[in-house]
Tab-separated table of C-alpha atoms in Angstrom:
chain	number	residue	atom	x	y	z
A	28	MET	CA	114.384	117.026	79.049
A	29	THR	CA	116.414	114.048	77.814
A	30	SER	CA	115.673	111.915	74.798
A	31	ILE	CA	114.632	109.161	77.171
A	32	GLU	CA	111.930	111.376	78.592
A	33	ALA	CA	110.872	112.527	75.151
A	34	LYS	CA	110.417	108.914	73.992
A	35	SER	CA	108.125	108.188	76.904
A	36	SER	CA	105.317	110.345	75.529
A	37	THR	CA	105.134	108.580	72.141
A	38	ASP	CA	106.506	105.058	72.450
A	39	PRO	CA	103.895	102.392	73.368
A	40	ALA	CA	106.539	100.154	74.900
A	41	ALA	CA	107.754	102.989	77.080
A	42	ARG	CA	104.229	103.703	78.279
A	43	ALA	CA	104.057	100.225	79.765
A	44	THR	CA	107.033	100.755	82.042
A	45	GLY	CA	105.021	102.471	84.774
A	46	ARG	CA	102.902	99.359	85.125
A	47	GLU	CA	105.978	97.136	84.833
A	48	ALA	CA	107.626	98.976	87.725
A	49	LYS	CA	104.745	97.956	89.970
A	50	ALA	CA	104.831	94.287	88.972
A	51	GLU	CA	106.657	93.364	92.163
A	52	ARG	CA	105.546	94.979	95.389
A	53	GLY	CA	107.903	97.542	96.885
A	54	LYS	CA	108.556	98.316	100.530
A	55	SER	CA	105.876	99.795	102.773
A	56	ASP	CA	106.319	103.179	104.450
A	57	ALA	CA	107.055	101.432	107.729
A	58	GLU	CA	109.704	99.256	106.121
A	59	LEU	CA	111.364	102.249	104.456
A	60	ASP	CA	111.268	104.189	107.726
A	61	ALA	CA	112.987	101.302	109.480
A	62	ILE	CA	115.751	101.283	106.879
A	63	PHE	CA	116.378	104.996	106.478
A	64	GLY	CA	115.196	106.512	109.765
A	65	PRO	CA	118.328	105.488	111.706
A	66	ILE	CA	120.525	106.775	108.866
A	67	PHE	CA	118.743	110.124	108.868
A	68	ASP	CA	119.253	110.335	112.635
A	69	ARG	CA	122.993	109.777	112.184
A	70	ILE	CA	123.114	112.403	109.448
A	71	ALA	CA	121.280	114.930	111.622
A	72	GLU	CA	123.757	114.546	114.487
A	73	GLY	CA	126.517	116.413	112.656
A	74	ALA	CA	124.442	118.961	110.713
A	75	VAL	CA	125.363	121.984	112.838
A	76	GLU	CA	129.079	121.135	112.909
A	77	ARG	CA	129.140	120.661	109.130
A	78	GLU	CA	127.416	124.015	108.725
A	79	ILE	CA	129.987	125.743	110.925
A	80	ASP	CA	132.987	124.084	109.234
A	81	ARG	CA	131.566	124.040	105.679
A	82	ALA	CA	132.342	120.338	105.620
A	83	LEU	CA	130.801	118.678	102.581
A	84	PRO	CA	128.882	115.552	103.679
A	85	TYR	CA	130.799	112.982	101.633
A	86	GLU	CA	130.597	110.423	104.422
A	87	GLN	CA	126.873	110.951	104.847
A	88	VAL	CA	126.299	110.539	101.099
A	89	GLY	CA	128.240	107.290	101.436
A	90	TRP	CA	125.793	106.082	104.081
A	91	LEU	CA	122.894	106.813	101.738
A	92	ARG	CA	124.697	105.112	98.859
A	93	GLU	CA	125.305	101.976	100.919
A	94	ALA	CA	121.639	101.856	101.890
A	95	LYS	CA	120.607	102.294	98.220
A	96	PHE	CA	118.686	105.478	98.934
A	97	GLY	CA	119.190	106.548	95.328
A	98	ALA	CA	117.354	103.393	94.230
A	99	LEU	CA	114.096	104.147	96.029
A	100	ARG	CA	112.207	104.299	92.735
A	101	VAL	CA	114.100	101.470	91.029
A	102	PRO	CA	111.870	98.393	90.636
A	103	VAL	CA	112.495	95.514	93.018
A	104	GLU	CA	113.369	93.219	90.119
A	105	TYR	CA	116.384	95.407	89.353
A	106	GLY	CA	117.566	95.625	92.943
A	107	GLY	CA	115.711	98.736	94.124
A	108	TYR	CA	112.932	99.398	96.606
A	109	GLY	CA	110.058	99.828	94.143
A	110	ALA	CA	108.803	102.928	95.968
A	111	THR	CA	105.988	105.110	94.706
A	112	VAL	CA	106.578	108.793	93.978
A	113	ARG	CA	104.730	109.636	97.179
A	114	GLN	CA	106.997	107.315	99.168
A	115	LEU	CA	110.081	108.892	97.600
A	116	PHE	CA	109.020	112.419	98.529
A	117	ARG	CA	108.006	111.293	101.995
A	118	GLN	CA	111.578	110.093	102.519
A	119	LEU	CA	113.037	113.248	100.949
A	120	VAL	CA	111.184	115.397	103.486
A	121	GLU	CA	112.671	113.311	106.310
A	122	LEU	CA	116.157	113.526	104.801
A	123	ALA	CA	115.771	117.297	104.439
A	124	ALA	CA	114.837	117.521	108.113
A	125	ALA	CA	118.133	115.790	108.902
A	126	GLU	CA	120.291	117.653	106.363
A	127	SER	CA	118.567	120.017	103.941
A	128	ASN	CA	121.492	120.045	101.509
A	129	LEU	CA	121.225	116.382	100.579
A	130	PRO	CA	117.825	116.141	98.844
A	131	GLN	CA	118.768	119.134	96.717
A	132	ALA	CA	122.089	117.486	95.867
A	133	LEU	CA	120.208	114.359	94.730
A	134	ARG	CA	117.512	116.215	92.813
A	135	VAL	CA	118.686	115.488	89.279
A	136	HIS	CA	119.650	111.937	90.253
A	137	PHE	CA	116.023	111.071	90.974
A	138	SER	CA	114.870	112.754	87.777
A	139	PHE	CA	117.430	110.671	85.871
A	140	VAL	CA	115.998	107.532	87.452
A	141	GLU	CA	112.497	108.550	86.346
A	142	ASP	CA	113.793	108.982	82.798
A	143	GLN	CA	115.052	105.404	82.890
A	144	LEU	CA	111.725	104.142	84.210
A	145	LEU	CA	109.982	105.889	81.317
A	146	ALA	CA	112.463	104.682	78.692
A	147	GLU	CA	111.818	101.913	76.218
A	148	PRO	CA	112.571	98.526	77.812
A	149	GLY	CA	115.917	97.169	76.742
A	150	PRO	CA	119.534	96.563	77.783
A	151	ALA	CA	120.435	100.244	78.233
A	152	ARG	CA	117.492	100.922	80.525
A	153	GLU	CA	118.147	97.801	82.590
A	154	ARG	CA	121.865	98.557	82.812
A	155	TRP	CA	121.276	102.022	84.285
A	156	LEU	CA	118.583	100.872	86.680
A	157	ARG	CA	120.843	98.115	87.990
A	158	ALA	CA	123.729	100.587	88.257
A	159	VAL	CA	121.590	102.903	90.379
A	160	ALA	CA	120.587	99.951	92.564
A	161	ALA	CA	124.303	99.231	93.016
A	162	GLY	CA	124.883	102.767	94.323
A	163	THR	CA	125.522	104.888	91.230
A	164	LEU	CA	124.585	108.567	91.666
A	165	VAL	CA	124.041	111.190	88.970
A	166	GLY	CA	124.671	114.921	89.350
A	167	ASN	CA	124.091	117.773	86.929
A	168	ALA	CA	125.804	120.505	84.963
A	169	ILE	CA	123.023	122.350	83.154
A	170	THR	CA	123.230	126.077	83.876
A	171	GLU	CA	126.025	128.299	82.587
A	172	PRO	CA	127.457	131.470	84.149
A	173	GLY	CA	126.236	134.588	82.418
A	174	VAL	CA	123.773	132.756	80.172
A	175	GLY	CA	120.155	133.424	81.027
A	176	ALA	CA	118.480	131.048	78.591
A	177	VAL	CA	118.991	127.444	77.606
A	178	ASP	CA	119.002	128.292	73.888
A	179	ARG	CA	122.345	130.047	74.294
A	180	TYR	CA	124.602	127.359	75.732
A	181	HIS	CA	128.293	127.969	75.192
A	182	THR	CA	129.194	124.401	76.111
A	183	ARG	CA	129.856	122.487	72.887
A	184	LEU	CA	130.068	118.925	71.636
A	185	THR	CA	132.307	118.573	68.587
A	186	ARG	CA	133.090	115.466	66.571
A	187	ASP	CA	136.634	114.086	66.886
A	188	GLY	CA	137.023	110.857	64.944
A	189	ASP	CA	134.850	108.100	66.389
A	190	HIS	CA	133.880	110.085	69.475
A	191	TRP	CA	132.930	113.572	70.663
A	192	LEU	CA	134.719	116.205	72.722
A	193	LEU	CA	132.871	118.231	75.362
A	194	ASN	CA	134.100	121.736	76.193
A	195	GLY	CA	132.503	124.380	78.380
A	196	VAL	CA	131.917	125.766	81.859
A	197	LYS	CA	128.839	125.188	84.013
A	198	TYR	CA	127.623	126.656	87.276
A	199	TYR	CA	125.046	125.472	89.833
A	200	SER	CA	126.368	121.936	89.295
A	201	THR	CA	124.356	120.751	92.272
A	202	GLY	CA	125.381	117.401	93.703
A	203	SER	CA	128.032	116.649	91.102
A	204	LEU	CA	130.872	116.461	93.619
A	205	TYR	CA	129.037	113.535	95.223
A	206	ALA	CA	128.134	111.862	91.931
A	207	ASP	CA	129.575	109.155	89.693
A	208	TYR	CA	128.140	110.698	86.527
A	209	ILE	CA	127.222	114.244	85.528
A	210	LEU	CA	124.251	114.990	83.314
A	211	ALA	CA	125.429	117.980	81.266
A	212	ALA	CA	123.626	120.119	78.695
A	213	ALA	CA	125.487	121.101	75.542
A	214	ASP	CA	125.104	122.415	72.016
A	215	ARG	CA	125.814	119.980	69.200
A	216	ASP	CA	125.670	121.658	65.810
A	217	GLY	CA	122.835	123.914	66.921
A	218	GLU	CA	120.909	121.196	68.756
A	219	ARG	CA	120.687	121.097	72.554
A	220	VAL	CA	121.559	117.676	73.874
A	221	GLY	CA	121.977	115.966	77.212
A	222	VAL	CA	125.329	114.292	77.821
A	223	LEU	CA	126.164	111.795	80.554
A	224	VAL	CA	129.780	112.311	81.606
A	225	ASP	CA	131.938	110.277	83.971
A	226	ALA	CA	132.507	112.603	86.919
A	227	ARG	CA	136.140	111.514	87.228
A	228	ALA	CA	136.931	111.555	83.503
A	229	ASP	CA	140.023	113.323	82.174
A	230	GLY	CA	139.231	116.965	81.504
A	231	VAL	CA	136.534	117.287	84.194
A	232	ARG	CA	137.326	119.816	86.938
A	233	GLN	CA	134.886	120.471	89.768
A	234	HIS	CA	134.968	123.334	92.260
A	235	ASP	CA	133.133	123.901	95.523
A	236	ASP	CA	132.817	127.635	94.888
A	237	TRP	CA	129.093	128.112	95.514
A	238	ASP	CA	128.958	131.319	97.581
A	239	GLY	CA	125.296	131.504	98.546
A	240	PHE	CA	124.483	132.228	102.189
A	241	GLY	CA	122.300	129.114	102.385
A	242	GLN	CA	122.373	125.497	101.207
A	243	ARG	CA	126.154	125.781	101.388
A	244	LEU	CA	126.852	122.047	101.267
A	245	THR	CA	124.981	121.143	98.081
A	246	ALA	CA	128.199	121.213	96.002
A	247	SER	CA	126.515	123.669	93.635
A	248	GLY	CA	129.695	125.156	92.225
A	249	THR	CA	131.507	125.311	88.907
A	250	THR	CA	132.240	122.379	86.605
A	251	GLU	CA	134.730	122.744	83.752
A	252	PHE	CA	134.847	120.412	80.758
A	253	THR	CA	138.025	120.478	78.690
A	254	ASP	CA	138.194	118.055	75.744
A	255	VAL	CA	136.235	115.438	77.687
A	256	VAL	CA	135.806	112.347	75.525
A	257	VAL	CA	132.155	111.371	75.042
A	258	SER	CA	130.934	108.274	73.208
A	259	ASP	CA	127.783	108.215	71.088
A	260	GLU	CA	125.919	106.126	73.652
A	261	ARG	CA	126.374	108.843	76.285
A	262	ILE	CA	124.552	111.453	74.194
A	263	LEU	CA	120.957	111.247	75.333
A	264	GLY	CA	119.367	113.337	72.618
A	265	PRO	CA	117.325	116.554	73.040
A	266	GLY	CA	118.491	118.215	76.218
A	267	TYR	CA	116.983	120.219	79.051
A	268	GLY	CA	114.933	123.102	77.756
A	269	VAL	CA	113.117	121.481	74.848
A	270	ALA	CA	109.698	123.100	74.481
A	271	GLY	CA	106.572	121.238	75.474
A	272	PRO	CA	104.900	119.700	78.528
A	273	THR	CA	107.121	117.458	80.615
A	274	TYR	CA	106.906	115.835	84.029
A	275	ALA	CA	110.440	116.982	84.853
A	276	THR	CA	109.897	120.609	85.815
A	277	SER	CA	107.129	119.835	88.298
A	278	TYR	CA	109.090	116.873	89.649
A	279	LEU	CA	112.271	118.872	90.137
A	280	GLN	CA	110.314	121.706	91.742
A	281	VAL	CA	108.697	119.392	94.258
A	282	VAL	CA	112.131	118.166	95.361
A	283	GLN	CA	112.834	121.774	96.340
A	284	LEU	CA	109.508	121.924	98.166
A	285	ALA	CA	110.386	118.724	100.009
A	286	VAL	CA	113.545	120.498	101.163
A	287	LEU	CA	111.440	123.390	102.470
A	288	ALA	CA	109.075	121.004	104.235
A	289	GLY	CA	112.029	119.270	105.877
A	290	ILE	CA	113.515	122.591	106.954
A	291	ALA	CA	110.212	123.536	108.586
A	292	GLN	CA	110.081	120.188	110.336
A	293	ARG	CA	113.610	120.578	111.725
A	294	ALA	CA	113.036	124.221	112.679
A	295	GLU	CA	109.981	123.253	114.732
A	296	ARG	CA	111.848	120.385	116.374
A	297	ASP	CA	114.906	122.506	117.195
A	298	ALA	CA	112.770	125.289	118.665
A	299	ARG	CA	110.676	122.853	120.672
A	300	GLU	CA	113.689	121.034	122.106
A	301	TRP	CA	115.379	124.330	122.989
A	302	VAL	CA	112.287	125.620	124.776
A	303	ALA	CA	111.684	122.337	126.612
A	304	ALA	CA	115.173	122.444	128.119
A	305	ARG	CA	115.125	126.166	128.980
A	306	THR	CA	114.581	127.292	132.583
A	307	ARG	CA	115.260	131.016	132.250
A	308	SER	CA	112.318	133.287	131.531
A	309	TYR	CA	111.357	136.976	131.858
A	310	THR	CA	110.075	138.823	134.920
A	311	HIS	CA	107.055	139.919	132.906
A	312	ALA	CA	106.448	136.522	131.254
A	313	ALA	CA	103.139	134.726	131.651
A	314	ALA	CA	104.801	131.686	133.280
A	315	ASP	CA	107.918	130.794	135.224
A	316	LEU	CA	109.085	128.296	132.595
A	317	PRO	CA	109.117	129.065	128.853
A	318	ARG	CA	107.429	125.773	128.042
A	319	ARG	CA	104.489	126.838	130.266
A	320	ASP	CA	104.204	130.261	128.648
A	321	PRO	CA	101.098	130.410	126.411
A	322	LEU	CA	102.792	132.862	124.031
A	323	VAL	CA	105.724	130.511	123.531
A	324	GLN	CA	103.336	127.593	123.178
A	325	GLN	CA	101.565	129.530	120.451
A	326	VAL	CA	104.804	129.941	118.517
A	327	ILE	CA	105.518	126.206	118.667
A	328	GLY	CA	101.962	125.517	117.540
A	329	ARG	CA	102.354	127.785	114.518
A	330	LEU	CA	105.699	126.241	113.606
A	331	SER	CA	104.111	122.806	113.800
A	332	ALA	CA	101.253	123.914	111.554
A	333	ALA	CA	103.667	125.312	108.960
A	334	ALA	CA	105.598	122.036	108.880
A	335	PHE	CA	102.375	120.055	108.549
A	336	ALA	CA	101.035	122.227	105.734
A	337	ALA	CA	104.306	122.142	103.790
A	338	ARG	CA	104.551	118.364	104.056
A	339	ALA	CA	100.910	117.930	103.038
A	340	ALA	CA	101.404	120.111	99.970
A	341	VAL	CA	104.464	118.127	98.884
A	342	LEU	CA	102.672	114.806	99.230
A	343	ALA	CA	99.603	116.119	97.407
A	344	VAL	CA	101.683	116.994	94.341
A	345	ALA	CA	103.546	113.683	94.660
A	346	ASP	CA	100.185	111.920	94.377
A	347	VAL	CA	99.520	113.778	91.127
A	348	LEU	CA	102.954	112.830	89.793
A	349	ASP	CA	102.384	109.204	90.774
A	350	GLY	CA	99.448	109.083	88.390
A	351	VAL	CA	101.277	110.947	85.631
A	352	LEU	CA	104.335	108.693	85.737
A	353	ALA	CA	102.414	105.435	86.165
A	354	ASP	CA	100.674	106.319	82.903
A	355	GLY	CA	103.984	106.864	81.103
A	356	ALA	CA	103.897	110.699	81.259
A	357	ARG	CA	102.087	110.757	77.918
A	358	ASP	CA	98.898	112.638	78.805
A	359	GLU	CA	99.446	116.322	78.100
A	360	LYS	CA	96.503	117.417	80.248
A	361	ALA	CA	97.871	115.420	83.167
A	362	LEU	CA	101.311	116.968	82.682
A	363	VAL	CA	99.789	120.442	82.736
A	364	ALA	CA	97.810	119.543	85.864
A	365	ALA	CA	101.015	118.371	87.584
A	366	GLU	CA	102.846	121.545	86.592
A	367	LEU	CA	100.011	123.718	87.884
A	368	ALA	CA	99.831	121.777	91.148
A	369	ALA	CA	103.582	122.111	91.693
A	370	ALA	CA	103.466	125.847	90.993
A	371	GLN	CA	100.538	126.387	93.353
A	372	ALA	CA	102.236	124.312	96.034
A	373	GLN	CA	105.421	126.337	95.606
A	374	LEU	CA	103.644	129.563	96.498
A	375	ALA	CA	101.823	127.978	99.420
A	376	VAL	CA	104.885	126.253	100.888
A	377	ILE	CA	107.140	129.308	100.627
A	378	ASP	CA	104.483	131.466	102.282
A	379	GLN	CA	104.338	128.983	105.163
A	380	VAL	CA	107.990	128.113	105.684
A	381	LEU	CA	109.791	131.441	105.340
A	382	PRO	CA	107.765	133.212	108.062
A	383	ALA	CA	108.086	130.130	110.279
A	384	THR	CA	111.893	130.175	110.117
A	385	THR	CA	111.800	133.764	111.381
A	386	LEU	CA	109.050	133.201	113.930
A	387	LEU	CA	111.067	130.531	115.751
A	388	PHE	CA	113.311	133.225	117.262
A	389	GLU	CA	110.356	134.555	119.249
A	390	VAL	CA	110.674	131.648	121.704
A	391	GLY	CA	113.686	133.180	123.477
A	392	GLY	CA	115.850	136.205	124.069
A	393	ALA	CA	119.339	136.908	122.809
A	394	SER	CA	120.555	133.416	123.664
A	395	VAL	CA	118.443	131.909	120.883
A	396	VAL	CA	120.663	133.576	118.275
A	397	SER	CA	123.804	131.865	119.535
A	398	GLU	CA	126.188	130.793	116.777
A	399	ARG	CA	126.478	127.505	118.592
A	400	LEU	CA	122.832	126.764	117.803
A	401	ARG	CA	122.944	128.009	114.210
A	402	LEU	CA	119.179	128.288	114.128
A	403	ASP	CA	119.659	130.961	111.486
A	404	ARG	CA	120.589	128.197	109.043
A	405	HIS	CA	116.917	127.295	108.720
A	406	TRP	CA	115.978	130.735	107.400
A	407	ARG	CA	119.100	130.991	105.222
A	408	ASN	CA	118.508	127.574	103.715
A	409	ALA	CA	114.787	128.183	103.202
A	410	ARG	CA	115.406	131.601	101.673
A	411	THR	CA	117.987	130.123	99.296
A	412	ILE	CA	115.724	127.287	98.162
A	413	SER	CA	112.831	129.700	97.742
A	414	VAL	CA	114.579	131.831	95.126
A	415	HIS	CA	115.003	128.862	92.799
A	416	ASN	CA	112.386	129.419	90.087
A	417	PRO	CA	111.304	132.747	91.605
A	418	ALA	CA	107.858	132.697	93.170
A	419	ILE	CA	106.849	136.031	91.616
A	420	GLN	CA	107.279	134.507	88.162
A	421	LYS	CA	105.308	131.412	89.155
A	422	ALA	CA	102.472	133.513	90.585
A	423	ARG	CA	102.193	135.468	87.322
A	424	ALA	CA	102.313	132.284	85.234
A	425	ILE	CA	99.535	130.690	87.308
A	426	GLY	CA	97.345	133.786	87.005
A	427	ASP	CA	97.882	134.077	83.248
A	428	HIS	CA	97.109	130.384	82.817
A	429	LEU	CA	93.906	130.488	84.855
A	430	LEU	CA	92.658	133.799	83.458
A	431	ASN	CA	93.746	133.579	79.825
A	432	GLY	CA	94.563	129.939	79.154
A	433	ALA	CA	98.222	130.793	78.654
A	434	GLU	CA	100.638	127.869	78.542
A	435	LEU	CA	102.614	127.177	81.683
A	436	PRO	CA	106.362	127.720	81.132
A	437	PHE	CA	107.683	124.222	81.869
A	438	ALA	CA	111.399	124.184	80.981
A	439	TRP	CA	111.694	126.186	77.811
A	440	SER	CA	113.333	129.564	77.656
A	441	ALA	CA	111.692	132.972	77.621
A	442	GLY	CA	113.338	133.600	74.271
A	443	GLU	CA	111.560	130.646	72.714
A	444	ARG	CA	108.235	131.709	74.202
A	445	ARG	CA	108.593	135.207	72.765
A	446	ALA	CA	109.517	133.768	69.376
A	447	GLU	CA	106.457	131.510	69.398
A	448	ALA	CA	104.209	134.409	70.412
A	449	THR	CA	105.262	136.455	67.360
A	450	ARG	CA	104.637	133.739	64.800
């Protein structure tokens, strides 16, 4: 959680920004579809080839940048589209159906934009909102290799004259290779802070060394900071992992769920198109053509239902977040309700999408597993997204909350929770 986000819960001026953002009407769903639909179609055309070649989608990110996709939530008065949270997630599902790596790569960018919308009105807020409307993208460098809790960051900010120096190594730096700025988490004299770093600054080294079997093109590799100069204005204050209710963890989780919903949508479409074009069947099949076979039809129907359910769950939580953010993210009960809704949706969406990405192979014989089709990417990508914030931990947290009134975890570390429990 950044200082900007923290201010939003206590500052009266900041609480007005949700209403201010709606002062000028944004685009309708139909208008947004007309703008971004053709771009998503272009992105989808090369998805299989990029998967085969491990070709990072720099060009495709450029198309989104030119169309100001990153400014969906930026108010119209600052050059954005003035979209609601629901509209944003609706577009993220469609983008994920075209290329599942891209919404994940932009996840922290959209959270950064929300922090600006919640910030106290002033020159800094306006400057960043206008920068986003001009195409600026923000990546992240939060997690560290070998460090399992945010209260043990090894990345340090140290004073050096009239500025600071950032040193450390981060992993899971999702989207940073595509970004102009990197939101990093660091320790400053025992305090966790968020730092906004120029992605191309001296001393920043980025590596595409993410070795997961899915979501291979998210640029989720290592980022090294060596004596990177940071000015006071780029230190955002308390960083990710500060205890207490926040909109950010539910918001960031629902981006992952939008990815899963998009994967399900693409998996159903790919399976349906493959079956529709197929003329070869089995001697013991119920019909001469696969598309006439009631068993195959049943599979397509179930895939369609999984995609529908996943999308509906994402949009339902987006509706909750719309209310939370429009009110300035200051109502603790509303924040808890959003966190619970996101956690419940996570379990439901995973349980729908993972089986669906396996079921799709039932529509054909050995030819459906052709490397040329790469239909396995849907399961690999879904499985990879699903292990972010493990579902078994979320299920336990939900049960403990509902049965015993236990606090939901939000973003703070297990170490902090244990320390609080012993006081």
